[in-house]
């Protein structure tokens, strides 16, 4: 407890970084969901070339760490292209690309989990493709993907801490700067870990609830 | 009723070929079904019965031949494209074809009522009151009015299948395709589904039925068709098919089936 009293005066400054953390999370989630949807429909469309480009894009961002994208876009891109983006834009884009790739996979698994027979039943009733997706396929997909989507969100919130490497003033960066001036690394980093857990905890609870619900709905179809 | 009823077959398949990859599944099927006729399709598993129904329901394309329903060619191979009906006419005819599957395929996230009303509302542009009235009338007919607001999960297999039939009937089809609709049911639930189908047949519905229920075939079918390896081997009235089939393949298949039935 002693240690935490010592850093009490630093806490508001560090905690204020949560705004940047949460903003980055929200922006990357929004862009990630939209781009993930686009990617999965392009991929599943089987349009030659386009579909392969989508697959390559998804796999690249699934297989490579967002930390490298951040460093690359911040330090290398300006050298190669003369184009300089500010730190928050770099982080938002890099995290969006990662979330987009993960969401594309979540959507794909969700869409493919809907049995072909549901498509046939809708087709034989004469529903248009749009109506089939709107009323039959997407509502069922949504129930399946709620829980895994929440997991992507939880990972994203933690990954925003990568922004610290290029000096963006989110939680971890503020903590590092503060700790390197007062040398209370143990106390400050412990506090930071707790702060991330507190921010993420509601999401985990949500994920668990959604998971139970989606299992219930599909138990005996 | 159609003036030409009885003259021109309502469903007509000519030289229908279908393959999946290298597997030739339908090898030149010719079949005619008159308005109001009940035709039962039998044959070994893998002989192409489901594929045949799926082609008529436009769930599969065909490689050669033509499929005609209500005097419109709705599906054909690339060589017969000139005969194909215009797109709007094809859509009209497609809406006249109802199909029920072995696995019910109700929409699990919709109530029984919503399962039935969705297509009439979206495809036929019915108001929701009209669609609800229609759905309740059909549920009465299959004896499930009290289940209108249940989800499919809560229903027995036999009840789900009866809802699936009501859902197909809500589109006011002129021909109904049934693909082994009782095969996934516990034996004690088969009767209630067959009863609904019998009633439909009596009301004059044109029906193409894949089934292994030989009693149903004997009592309800006008013709029984035996398929083997993607070909129609025999097409006879049930009295002939079940007592004196003309092909050795049909005789052999029926012996096995009768033995199995007798053993029950
Ligand atoms: N979508 C498909 N892809 C590949 N092969 C298929 C497909 N559907 C059916 N088949 C094959 O076609 C043959 C006929 O199948 P089917 O029409 O289902 O026979 P039946 O209904 O008489 O049992 C089988 O060998 C089956 O494996
Ligand atoms: Mg079959």
PDB file of C-alpha atoms in Angstrom, chain A residues 116-128 131 134-137 139-140 143 217-218 220-221, chain B residues 54 57 59-60 94 97 99 101 103 105-110 115 118-119 122-123 125 153 167-168 171:
ATOM      1  CA  UNK A 116     -26.184 -24.814 -46.489  1.00  0.00           C
ATOM      2  CA  UNK A 117     -29.695 -26.098 -45.891  1.00  0.00           C
ATOM      3  CA  UNK A 118     -30.700 -22.690 -44.510  1.00  0.00           C
ATOM      4  CA  UNK A 119     -29.642 -21.139 -47.822  1.00  0.00           C
ATOM      5  CA  UNK A 120     -31.617 -23.752 -49.730  1.00  0.00           C
ATOM      6  CA  UNK A 121     -34.749 -23.243 -47.649  1.00  0.00           C
ATOM      7  CA  UNK A 122     -34.564 -19.487 -48.272  1.00  0.00           C
ATOM      8  CA  UNK A 123     -33.813 -19.913 -51.987  1.00  0.00           C
ATOM      9  CA  UNK A 124     -36.678 -22.292 -52.560  1.00  0.00           C
ATOM     10  CA  UNK A 125     -39.094 -19.807 -50.979  1.00  0.00           C
ATOM     11  CA  UNK A 126     -37.996 -17.303 -53.605  1.00  0.00           C
ATOM     12  CA  UNK A 127     -36.349 -14.800 -51.249  1.00  0.00           C
ATOM     13  CA  UNK A 128     -33.940 -12.415 -52.992  1.00  0.00           C
ATOM     14  CA  UNK A 131     -33.578 -10.632 -48.180  1.00  0.00           C
ATOM     15  CA  UNK A 134     -30.989  -9.753 -44.121  1.00  0.00           C
ATOM     16  CA  UNK A 135     -33.642 -12.000 -42.584  1.00  0.00           C
ATOM     17  CA  UNK A 136     -32.095 -15.475 -42.469  1.00  0.00           C
ATOM     18  CA  UNK A 137     -28.307 -15.631 -42.694  1.00  0.00           C
ATOM     19  CA  UNK A 139     -29.268 -12.677 -37.864  1.00  0.00           C
ATOM     20  CA  UNK A 140     -28.073 -16.236 -37.240  1.00  0.00           C
ATOM     21  CA  UNK A 143     -25.564 -14.720 -32.683  1.00  0.00           C
ATOM     22  CA  UNK A 217     -30.130 -20.379 -28.859  1.00  0.00           C
ATOM     23  CA  UNK A 218     -28.361 -23.060 -30.830  1.00  0.00           C
ATOM     24  CA  UNK A 220     -31.017 -28.062 -30.203  1.00  0.00           C
ATOM     25  CA  UNK A 221     -31.605 -26.677 -33.664  1.00  0.00           C
TER      26      UNK A 221
ATOM     27  CA  UNK B  54     -33.086 -29.900 -56.495  1.00  0.00           C
ATOM     28  CA  UNK B  57     -36.485 -26.473 -57.589  1.00  0.00           C
ATOM     29  CA  UNK B  59     -31.300 -25.199 -56.465  1.00  0.00           C
ATOM     30  CA  UNK B  60     -28.897 -26.742 -58.979  1.00  0.00           C
ATOM     31  CA  UNK B  94     -40.128 -20.614 -59.533  1.00  0.00           C
ATOM     32  CA  UNK B  97     -42.641 -24.623 -56.858  1.00  0.00           C
ATOM     33  CA  UNK B  99     -40.159 -27.902 -51.571  1.00  0.00           C
ATOM     34  CA  UNK B 101     -36.604 -31.269 -47.095  1.00  0.00           C
ATOM     35  CA  UNK B 103     -34.027 -32.005 -42.383  1.00  0.00           C
ATOM     36  CA  UNK B 105     -34.766 -26.536 -42.381  1.00  0.00           C
ATOM     37  CA  UNK B 106     -36.976 -24.217 -40.385  1.00  0.00           C
ATOM     38  CA  UNK B 107     -35.347 -20.878 -39.565  1.00  0.00           C
ATOM     39  CA  UNK B 108     -34.318 -21.369 -35.919  1.00  0.00           C
ATOM     40  CA  UNK B 109     -34.281 -17.670 -34.983  1.00  0.00           C
ATOM     41  CA  UNK B 110     -37.867 -17.084 -36.153  1.00  0.00           C
ATOM     42  CA  UNK B 115     -41.201 -18.819 -40.556  1.00  0.00           C
ATOM     43  CA  UNK B 118     -41.615 -14.190 -44.183  1.00  0.00           C
ATOM     44  CA  UNK B 119     -41.783 -15.237 -47.836  1.00  0.00           C
ATOM     45  CA  UNK B 122     -41.197 -10.269 -48.792  1.00  0.00           C
ATOM     46  CA  UNK B 123     -41.873 -12.070 -52.075  1.00  0.00           C
ATOM     47  CA  UNK B 125     -45.718  -8.299 -50.781  1.00  0.00           C
ATOM     48  CA  UNK B 153     -36.512 -25.767 -31.129  1.00  0.00           C
ATOM     49  CA  UNK B 167     -44.380 -22.642 -44.911  1.00  0.00           C
ATOM     50  CA  UNK B 168     -44.137 -24.012 -48.447  1.00  0.00           C
ATOM     51  CA  UNK B 171     -46.487 -19.374 -51.251  1.00  0.00           C
TER      52      UNK B 171
END
